């Protein structure tokens, strides 16, 4: 095939912040998907590692989930919110010490070799448990994987492990890699990390730095008559303001993960041939939080933390920064999670007078210049919304006499300052809720996390009761009892405010109306797109 040529668009002029309507067009699904065609997608970053078994992150999944498959995927309608991928079934033992997976027959790796239980065992023991950013916690007690036959994998745990947790972890944490590709040499240095070999509907075909990733149809895919597309091309558009122009010019057909700025959505929803889609991210809820360094004397005082919480107008944040495409938060579990969420938690309505009174009670009186004390505030640089909230928070704190100095860093410097050097007083963070509090949520507040672990409690907060509750939930096998423990977890976090949950949001997709089967599962943007098609 000749070298792919994709043109670029100039930057869009900045648009004023307008409240966008949330009454977006509904998604239409054609009855008979068509085969063929190249889907061109906006990509705002270039992951340095494309192996989702090592780096379980949305930036990696966005590309690699089409190549490397998991044991199960999230589903709107499936039992327990799951549908089969490489595993057809999964069953946990009553004692919590084992989980048995029955695997799909007839699956081949992209190099033609058969997929077997040996690949699952290798992935779990050699990759997920020791190397994966999230799997290190979820699979910490996994001690063996028995493979009585090529289509059966039995996970054995040293300690009782809740089946609910393992089940909830499957969509994000169970990407299977080929043992025969990775068993020789250091896994972290394997060339396949940048040119993955998988079982998915698309094969890795080509990467041109700063230009595009190209995936080609896997003609030997196990899914009947799938995939429908011939190719997927991710055009690198690091400046998000260019995505809307590229869509309107029909140079790309899809912009996921809010690649089109929120401020442009109201206008672009009225453009003929384009559709704005709010579904398909229910399993990828981002949370806007204020991270707190409890080593700072003032911030170790609960009344000060309560004052800061009362000083934040969450409704204003949702309407003005997120333009209505978000919801106010009550605690560490988002409202859209039907399994664990509870509204029965302490809340902190916007009340500047109460915030000022709490600071007075705490002994931090205003000086002659009206200031009580100064703080260093580090907004995460990943999203416009986190940076905008940093500016808002500085103003909100000024209204109660706290002088916040904003320190802006790039991504690497921000992670180092907050999670290694602890060189912050407050930070604005966007952690992701991944369907279970034990997956990347409890780590935000439990003590004893080693220095340097990103997106974890590096604020020095210690609460023995909360640690004990987290530990108990991690070994509680009864699903209802475990769920109740996490509801109590939410109450304790909201009461003691180790961090402040402000808002929760998902993303928006914008697509040409010729793209079919969009947003048909809760992790659609990071699922395999085997049934996605182009009408023309």
Coordinates of C-alpha atoms in Angstrom, one line a residue:
X1 CA 0.0 0.0 0.0
X2 CA 1.3 3.5 -0.8
X3 CA 2.2 5.8 2.0
X4 CA -0.9 7.3 3.7
X5 CA -1.4 11.0 3.2
X6 CA -3.6 12.9 5.7
X7 CA -3.9 16.7 5.5
X8 CA -4.1 19.0 8.5
X9 CA -6.3 21.9 9.3
X10 CA -5.4 25.2 10.8
X11 CA -6.4 26.1 14.4
X12 CA -9.9 27.1 15.0
X13 CA -10.4 30.6 16.4
X14 CA -11.2 30.5 20.1
X15 CA -14.9 30.7 20.9
X16 CA -16.6 32.3 23.8
X17 CA -17.7 30.1 26.7
X18 CA -21.4 29.5 26.1
X19 CA -23.7 27.2 28.0
X20 CA -24.2 24.3 25.6
X21 CA -27.5 22.6 25.3
X22 CA -27.5 19.0 26.7
X23 CA -30.3 18.1 24.4
X24 CA -28.1 16.4 21.9
X25 CA -29.1 14.4 18.9
X26 CA -30.0 10.8 19.5
X27 CA -27.9 8.0 18.1
X28 CA -29.3 6.2 15.1
X29 CA -28.2 2.6 14.3
X30 CA -28.6 1.3 10.7
X31 CA -30.2 -2.1 10.5
X32 CA -27.6 -3.6 8.0
X33 CA -24.0 -2.6 8.7
X34 CA -21.9 -2.2 5.5
X35 CA -18.5 -3.6 5.0
X36 CA -15.3 -1.8 4.0
X37 CA -13.9 1.7 4.3
X38 CA -11.3 3.6 6.3
X39 CA -12.4 5.3 9.5
X40 CA -10.2 8.3 10.3
X41 CA -10.2 9.3 14.0
X42 CA -8.7 12.3 15.9
X43 CA -5.9 11.4 18.3
X44 CA -4.6 14.1 20.7
X45 CA -1.6 12.1 22.0
X46 CA 0.9 9.5 21.0
X47 CA 1.3 6.9 23.8
X48 CA 4.9 5.7 24.2
X49 CA 3.8 2.2 25.2
X50 CA 0.9 0.6 23.3
X51 CA 0.7 -2.5 25.6
X52 CA -2.5 -2.2 27.6
X53 CA -1.5 -5.2 29.7
X54 CA 1.3 -3.0 31.2
X55 CA -0.2 0.5 30.9
X56 CA -3.9 0.3 31.7
X57 CA -4.9 3.8 30.7
X58 CA -7.5 5.3 28.3
X59 CA -4.8 6.8 26.1
X60 CA -3.4 3.4 25.4
X61 CA -6.8 1.6 25.3
X62 CA -8.1 4.1 22.7
X63 CA -5.7 2.6 20.1
X64 CA -4.7 -0.8 21.5
X65 CA -8.2 -2.2 22.4
X66 CA -8.8 -2.8 18.7
X67 CA -5.6 -5.0 18.6
X68 CA -5.2 -6.6 22.0
X69 CA -8.4 -8.0 23.6
X70 CA -9.5 -8.6 27.2
X71 CA -11.2 -11.5 28.8
X72 CA -14.5 -9.6 29.0
X73 CA -15.9 -6.2 28.0
X74 CA -18.4 -3.9 29.7
X75 CA -22.0 -4.1 28.5
X76 CA -25.2 -2.2 28.9
X77 CA -27.3 -5.4 28.9
X78 CA -25.0 -8.3 29.8
X79 CA -25.1 -10.1 33.1
X80 CA -23.2 -8.2 35.8
X81 CA -22.5 -5.5 33.1
X82 CA -20.2 -7.7 31.1
X83 CA -20.1 -9.5 27.8
X84 CA -17.6 -12.2 26.7
X85 CA -14.4 -11.5 24.7
X86 CA -11.6 -14.0 25.0
X87 CA -13.4 -15.7 27.9
X88 CA -16.8 -17.2 27.4
X89 CA -17.5 -17.6 31.1
X90 CA -16.1 -16.9 34.5
X91 CA -17.0 -18.4 37.9
X92 CA -15.7 -17.6 41.3
X93 CA -15.3 -20.3 44.1
X94 CA -17.3 -19.7 47.2
X95 CA -14.1 -19.5 49.3
X96 CA -12.8 -16.7 47.2
X97 CA -9.6 -18.6 46.5
X98 CA -10.1 -19.3 42.8
X99 CA -11.8 -18.1 39.6
X100 CA -12.3 -20.3 36.6
X101 CA -12.3 -18.9 33.1
X102 CA -13.6 -20.9 30.1
X103 CA -11.9 -19.5 27.0
X104 CA -13.0 -19.0 23.4
X105 CA -12.0 -21.7 20.9
X106 CA -10.6 -21.1 17.5
X107 CA -8.9 -17.7 18.3
X108 CA -5.6 -17.0 16.6
X109 CA -3.0 -14.4 17.3
X110 CA -2.2 -12.0 14.5
X111 CA 0.9 -14.0 13.6
X112 CA -1.2 -17.1 13.1
X113 CA -0.4 -19.0 16.3
X114 CA -3.3 -20.3 18.4
X115 CA -4.5 -18.5 21.5
X116 CA -4.6 -20.8 24.6
X117 CA -4.8 -20.7 28.3
X118 CA -1.0 -20.6 28.5
X119 CA -1.3 -17.0 27.2
X120 CA -3.8 -16.1 29.9
X121 CA -1.6 -17.6 32.6
X122 CA 1.5 -15.8 31.3
X123 CA -0.3 -12.5 31.0
X124 CA -1.7 -12.7 34.5
X125 CA 1.4 -13.8 36.4
X126 CA 4.2 -12.2 34.4
X127 CA 2.5 -8.9 33.3
X128 CA -0.7 -7.9 35.2
X129 CA 0.5 -8.8 38.7
X130 CA 4.1 -7.5 38.6
X131 CA 4.0 -4.8 35.9
X132 CA 0.6 -3.4 35.3
X133 CA -0.1 0.0 36.9
X134 CA -3.5 -1.1 38.2
X135 CA -3.2 -4.9 38.2
X136 CA -0.5 -4.8 40.9
X137 CA -3.2 -4.1 43.4
X138 CA -6.1 -6.1 42.0
X139 CA -4.0 -9.3 41.4
X140 CA -1.6 -8.9 44.4
X141 CA -2.7 -12.2 45.9
X142 CA -2.7 -14.2 42.7
X143 CA -0.2 -17.0 43.3
X144 CA -0.8 -19.4 40.4
X145 CA -2.9 -20.0 37.2
X146 CA -3.7 -23.6 36.5
X147 CA -4.3 -24.6 32.9
X148 CA -5.9 -28.1 32.9
X149 CA -6.5 -27.7 29.2
X150 CA -6.0 -25.2 26.4
X151 CA -9.4 -23.5 27.0
X152 CA -9.4 -23.4 30.8
X153 CA -7.6 -21.0 33.1
X154 CA -8.0 -21.3 36.9
X155 CA -6.7 -18.3 38.9
X156 CA -5.6 -19.3 42.3
X157 CA -5.3 -16.7 45.1
X158 CA -3.2 -16.9 48.3
X159 CA -5.9 -15.0 50.2
X160 CA -9.7 -14.8 49.7
X161 CA -10.3 -12.3 46.9
X162 CA -13.8 -11.0 46.1
X163 CA -15.1 -12.3 42.9
X164 CA -17.0 -9.0 42.5
X165 CA -13.6 -7.2 42.3
X166 CA -12.1 -9.6 39.7
X167 CA -15.3 -9.5 37.6
X168 CA -15.4 -5.7 37.7
X169 CA -11.7 -5.5 36.8
X170 CA -12.0 -7.6 33.6
X171 CA -12.7 -4.9 31.1
X172 CA -9.8 -2.7 32.0
X173 CA -7.2 -5.0 33.5
X174 CA -7.3 -8.3 31.6
X175 CA -5.7 -7.5 28.3
X176 CA -4.1 -10.8 27.1
X177 CA -0.7 -10.8 25.3
X178 CA 0.9 -13.7 23.5
X179 CA 3.3 -15.8 25.6
X180 CA 5.4 -16.8 22.6
X181 CA 6.2 -13.2 21.8
X182 CA 7.0 -12.1 25.3
X183 CA 8.5 -15.1 27.1
X184 CA 12.1 -14.3 26.0
X185 CA 13.8 -11.1 27.2
X186 CA 12.6 -8.3 29.4
X187 CA 8.9 -7.7 29.0
X188 CA 9.2 -4.0 29.4
X189 CA 11.7 -3.7 26.5
X190 CA 9.8 -6.0 24.0
X191 CA 9.3 -4.3 20.6
X192 CA 5.7 -5.6 20.6
X193 CA 5.0 -3.0 23.3
X194 CA 5.1 -0.4 20.4
X195 CA 3.8 -2.7 17.6
X196 CA 1.3 -5.0 19.5
X197 CA 0.4 -8.5 18.4
X198 CA -3.1 -9.4 19.5
X199 CA -6.2 -11.3 18.8
X200 CA -8.4 -8.3 18.0
X201 CA -10.4 -7.3 14.9
X202 CA -7.6 -5.1 13.8
X203 CA -3.8 -5.6 13.3
X204 CA -1.2 -2.9 14.0
X205 CA 0.0 -1.8 10.6
X206 CA 2.0 1.4 10.7
X207 CA 3.0 4.4 12.8
X208 CA 4.4 7.7 11.6
X209 CA 5.5 9.9 14.5
X210 CA 3.5 13.1 14.7
X211 CA 1.2 12.0 11.9
X212 CA -0.8 8.8 12.4
X213 CA -1.3 5.3 13.6
X214 CA -2.8 2.9 11.1
X215 CA -4.7 -0.4 11.9
X216 CA -5.7 -2.9 9.3
X217 CA -8.5 -5.4 9.2
X218 CA -7.8 -8.8 10.7
X219 CA -9.2 -11.2 8.1
X220 CA -8.9 -14.2 10.5
X221 CA -10.8 -12.6 13.4
X222 CA -12.9 -14.9 15.5
X223 CA -16.0 -12.7 15.3
X224 CA -18.4 -13.8 12.6
X225 CA -18.3 -11.4 9.6
X226 CA -16.3 -8.9 11.7
X227 CA -14.8 -6.4 11.6
X228 CA -16.7 -4.3 9.1
X229 CA -14.1 -1.7 8.6
X230 CA -11.0 -2.2 6.4
X231 CA -8.8 0.2 8.3
X232 CA -8.8 2.6 11.3
X233 CA -6.4 5.6 11.1
X234 CA -5.7 7.7 14.1
X235 CA -4.7 11.2 12.9
X236 CA -2.5 12.9 15.4
X237 CA -4.1 16.3 16.2
X238 CA -2.6 17.4 19.5
X239 CA -4.4 20.7 19.5
X240 CA -8.0 20.0 20.2
X241 CA -9.2 23.1 18.6
X242 CA -8.4 21.6 15.2
X243 CA -10.7 18.6 15.5
X244 CA -13.9 20.4 14.8
X245 CA -12.6 21.9 11.6
X246 CA -11.3 18.5 10.5
X247 CA -14.7 17.0 11.1
X248 CA -16.5 19.7 9.2
X249 CA -14.1 19.4 6.3
X250 CA -14.7 15.6 6.3
X251 CA -11.0 15.0 6.8
X252 CA -11.8 12.9 9.8
X253 CA -15.0 11.1 10.7
X254 CA -14.8 10.7 14.5
X255 CA -13.5 12.7 17.4
X256 CA -13.8 10.9 20.7
X257 CA -12.8 11.7 24.3
X258 CA -14.0 15.3 23.9
X259 CA -11.5 16.1 21.2
X260 CA -13.9 18.8 20.1
X261 CA -13.8 21.4 22.9
X262 CA -17.0 21.7 25.0
X263 CA -17.4 25.3 23.9
X264 CA -17.8 24.2 20.3
X265 CA -20.4 21.5 20.9
X266 CA -23.5 23.7 20.7
X267 CA -22.5 25.1 17.4
X268 CA -21.2 21.8 15.9
X269 CA -24.4 19.9 17.0
X270 CA -26.2 22.0 14.4
X271 CA -23.9 21.3 11.5
X272 CA -25.5 19.0 8.9
X273 CA -23.9 15.6 8.7
X274 CA -22.4 15.7 12.3
X275 CA -23.8 14.1 15.4
X276 CA -22.8 14.8 19.1
X277 CA -22.9 11.7 21.3
X278 CA -22.9 11.7 25.1
X279 CA -23.2 7.9 25.5
X280 CA -20.4 5.3 25.5
X281 CA -18.3 6.6 28.4
X282 CA -20.4 5.4 31.4
X283 CA -17.6 3.1 32.5
X284 CA -14.9 5.8 32.2
X285 CA -16.1 8.4 34.7
X286 CA -13.5 11.1 35.4
X287 CA -13.6 12.9 38.8
X288 CA -12.5 16.5 39.5
X289 CA -10.9 16.5 42.9
X290 CA -9.0 18.8 45.1
X291 CA -6.0 16.9 46.5
X292 CA -4.8 18.1 49.9
X293 CA -1.3 17.9 51.4
X294 CA -2.1 17.1 55.1
X295 CA 1.5 17.8 56.1
X296 CA 0.6 21.4 56.0
X297 CA -0.6 22.4 59.5
X298 CA -3.6 24.4 58.3
X299 CA -4.8 21.7 56.0
X300 CA -4.5 19.0 58.6
X301 CA -7.4 20.9 60.4
X302 CA -10.8 19.4 59.4
X303 CA -12.4 22.8 59.8
X304 CA -10.1 24.3 57.2
X305 CA -10.9 21.5 54.8
X306 CA -14.6 21.9 55.5
X307 CA -14.2 25.7 54.8
X308 CA -12.6 25.0 51.5
X309 CA -15.4 22.6 50.6
X310 CA -18.0 25.2 51.4
X311 CA -16.2 27.9 49.4
X312 CA -16.6 25.9 46.2
X313 CA -19.7 26.5 44.1
X314 CA -20.1 23.1 42.5
X315 CA -23.1 24.1 40.4
X316 CA -21.2 27.1 39.0
X317 CA -18.3 24.8 38.2
X318 CA -20.5 22.3 36.3
X319 CA -22.4 25.1 34.4
X320 CA -19.5 27.4 33.6
X321 CA -16.4 25.2 33.3
X322 CA -18.0 22.0 32.0
X323 CA -20.8 23.9 30.2
X324 CA -23.3 21.5 31.7
X325 CA -21.6 18.3 30.5
X326 CA -20.8 17.1 34.1
X327 CA -22.5 16.5 37.4
X328 CA -21.8 17.7 40.9
X329 CA -20.0 15.2 43.1
X330 CA -20.9 14.0 46.6
X331 CA -17.9 11.7 47.2
X332 CA -15.4 9.3 45.8
X333 CA -18.0 7.1 43.9
X334 CA -19.8 8.8 41.0
X335 CA -23.5 9.1 40.8
X336 CA -23.8 7.1 37.6
X337 CA -22.5 3.9 39.3
X338 CA -25.6 2.0 40.3
X339 CA -23.6 -0.7 42.1
X340 CA -21.8 1.3 44.8
X341 CA -23.0 4.9 44.9
X342 CA -24.9 6.3 47.9
X343 CA -26.2 9.8 48.4
X344 CA -26.3 9.3 52.1
X345 CA -23.1 11.2 52.9
X346 CA -22.2 14.6 54.5
X347 CA -22.4 17.4 52.0
X348 CA -21.0 20.9 51.9
X349 CA -23.3 23.4 50.1
X350 CA -21.8 26.6 48.8
X351 CA -21.7 29.0 51.7
X352 CA -19.0 31.6 51.9
X353 CA -20.2 32.9 55.2
X354 CA -20.0 29.5 56.8
X355 CA -16.6 28.9 55.3
X356 CA -15.3 32.2 56.8
X357 CA -16.9 31.3 60.2
X358 CA -15.1 27.9 60.1
X359 CA -11.8 29.5 59.4
X360 CA -12.3 31.9 62.3
X361 CA -13.2 29.0 64.6
X362 CA -10.0 27.2 63.5
X363 CA -8.0 30.3 64.7
X364 CA -7.0 31.6 61.3
X365 CA -8.2 35.2 61.5
X366 CA -7.8 37.6 58.7
X367 CA -4.8 39.9 58.8
X368 CA -5.1 43.6 58.0
X369 CA -4.7 42.8 54.3
X370 CA -7.7 40.4 54.6
X371 CA -5.6 37.3 54.1
X372 CA -5.4 34.4 56.5
X373 CA -2.6 32.3 55.0
X374 CA -1.1 31.4 51.6
X375 CA -1.1 28.1 49.8
X376 CA 0.6 26.7 46.7
X377 CA -2.0 25.3 44.2
X378 CA -1.0 23.0 41.3
X379 CA -3.7 22.3 38.7
X380 CA -3.2 19.1 36.7
X381 CA -2.3 20.1 33.1
X382 CA -4.1 17.2 31.3
X383 CA -7.4 18.9 30.5
X384 CA -8.6 22.5 29.9
X385 CA -11.2 21.9 32.6
X386 CA -8.7 21.1 35.3
X387 CA -6.7 24.2 34.5
X388 CA -9.8 26.4 34.4
X389 CA -10.9 25.0 37.7
X390 CA -7.5 25.9 39.2
X391 CA -8.1 29.5 38.2
X392 CA -11.7 29.3 39.7
X393 CA -10.4 27.7 42.9
X394 CA -7.8 30.5 43.4
X395 CA -10.7 33.1 43.3
X396 CA -12.9 31.0 45.5
X397 CA -10.2 30.7 48.1
X398 CA -9.5 34.4 47.9
X399 CA -13.1 35.1 48.9
X400 CA -12.4 33.4 52.3
X401 CA -9.0 34.9 52.9
X402 CA -6.8 32.2 51.5
X403 CA -4.1 33.4 49.1
X404 CA -3.5 30.6 46.6
X405 CA -0.5 30.8 44.3
X406 CA -1.0 28.8 41.1
X407 CA 1.9 26.8 39.9
X408 CA 1.5 25.4 36.3
X409 CA 3.7 22.5 35.2
X410 CA 3.7 20.1 32.3
X411 CA 2.5 16.6 32.9
X412 CA 5.9 15.1 33.9
X413 CA 6.7 18.0 36.3
X414 CA 3.2 17.9 37.8
X415 CA 3.4 14.2 38.6
X416 CA 6.8 14.6 40.1
X417 CA 5.8 17.6 42.2
X418 CA 2.6 16.1 43.6
X419 CA 3.3 12.4 43.8
X420 CA 7.0 12.2 44.4
X421 CA 8.2 15.5 45.9
X422 CA 5.0 16.4 47.7
X423 CA 5.7 20.0 46.6
X424 CA 2.2 21.3 46.8
X425 CA -0.5 22.4 49.3
X426 CA -3.5 21.8 47.0
X427 CA -3.6 20.1 43.7
X428 CA -6.4 19.7 41.1
X429 CA -6.6 16.1 39.9
X430 CA -8.7 14.1 37.5
X431 CA -8.7 10.5 38.8
X432 CA -10.8 7.9 36.9
X433 CA -13.5 5.7 38.5
X434 CA -13.2 2.3 36.9
X435 CA -16.3 0.5 38.1
X436 CA -15.1 -0.6 41.5
X437 CA -13.7 1.4 44.4
X438 CA -10.8 -1.0 44.8
X439 CA -9.6 -0.1 41.3
X440 CA -7.8 3.3 41.4
X441 CA -10.2 4.9 44.0
X442 CA -9.3 3.7 47.5
X443 CA -5.7 4.3 46.7
X444 CA -6.5 8.0 46.7
X445 CA -7.1 8.1 50.4
X446 CA -5.5 5.0 52.0
X447 CA -2.2 5.5 53.9
X448 CA 1.1 3.8 53.3
X449 CA 1.3 4.3 49.5
X450 CA 5.0 4.5 48.5
X451 CA 6.3 7.8 47.2
X452 CA 6.2 8.2 43.5
X453 CA 3.0 6.3 42.8
X454 CA 0.9 8.6 40.5
X455 CA -2.7 9.2 41.2
X456 CA -2.5 8.0 44.8
X457 CA -2.6 9.4 48.3
X458 CA 0.6 11.4 48.4
X459 CA -0.9 14.1 50.7
X460 CA 0.2 12.3 53.9
X461 CA -3.4 11.6 55.0
X462 CA -3.7 8.9 57.6
X463 CA -6.9 7.5 59.1
X464 CA -6.6 4.1 60.8
X465 CA -10.4 3.6 60.7
X466 CA -10.6 4.3 57.0
X467 CA -7.6 2.1 56.3
X468 CA -9.3 -0.8 58.3
X469 CA -12.5 -0.3 56.3
X470 CA -10.6 -0.5 53.0
X471 CA -8.8 -3.6 54.1
X472 CA -12.0 -5.3 55.2
X473 CA -13.7 -4.5 51.9
X474 CA -10.7 -5.9 50.0
X475 CA -11.3 -9.4 51.6
X476 CA -15.1 -9.4 52.0
X477 CA -16.5 -12.1 49.7
X478 CA -20.2 -11.4 50.1
X479 CA -21.2 -9.0 47.4
X480 CA -23.9 -7.2 49.3
X481 CA -21.7 -6.9 52.4
X482 CA -18.8 -5.6 50.3
X483 CA -21.1 -3.1 48.6
X484 CA -22.3 -1.8 52.0
X485 CA -18.7 -1.4 53.2
X486 CA -18.0 0.8 50.2
X487 CA -21.1 2.9 51.0
X488 CA -19.7 3.4 54.4
X489 CA -16.3 4.2 52.8
X490 CA -18.0 7.1 50.9
X491 CA -19.6 8.4 54.2
X492 CA -16.2 8.4 56.0
X493 CA -14.4 10.1 53.1
X494 CA -17.1 12.8 52.8
X495 CA -17.0 13.3 56.6
X496 CA -13.2 13.7 57.0
X497 CA -12.4 15.2 53.6
X498 CA -9.0 13.7 52.8
X499 CA -9.7 15.2 49.4
X500 CA -12.6 17.2 48.1
X501 CA -14.7 15.7 45.3
X502 CA -16.1 18.5 43.2
X503 CA -17.5 17.2 39.9
X504 CA -17.6 14.1 37.8
X505 CA -17.7 13.9 34.0
X506 CA -17.5 11.7 31.1
X507 CA -16.6 12.6 27.5
X508 CA -18.3 13.5 24.3
X509 CA -17.9 12.0 20.9
X510 CA -18.6 13.9 17.6
X511 CA -18.9 11.9 14.5
X512 CA -20.0 12.1 10.9
X513 CA -23.5 10.6 10.6
X514 CA -22.1 8.0 8.3
X515 CA -20.4 6.2 11.2
X516 CA -22.6 3.4 12.6
X517 CA -22.6 1.5 15.9
X518 CA -21.2 4.2 18.1
X519 CA -21.5 4.2 21.9
X520 CA -23.1 0.7 22.2
X521 CA -21.2 -0.2 25.3
X522 CA -20.2 1.7 28.4
X523 CA -16.5 1.8 27.4
X524 CA -17.1 2.1 23.7
X525 CA -14.2 4.5 22.9
X526 CA -11.8 1.9 24.4
X527 CA -13.5 -1.2 23.1
X528 CA -12.7 -3.2 20.0
X529 CA -14.9 -1.5 17.3
X530 CA -15.4 -4.8 15.6
X531 CA -19.0 -3.9 14.7
X532 CA -18.4 -0.2 13.9
X533 CA -19.0 0.6 10.2
X534 CA -19.3 3.3 7.6
X535 CA -22.5 3.8 5.6
X536 CA -20.5 5.2 2.7

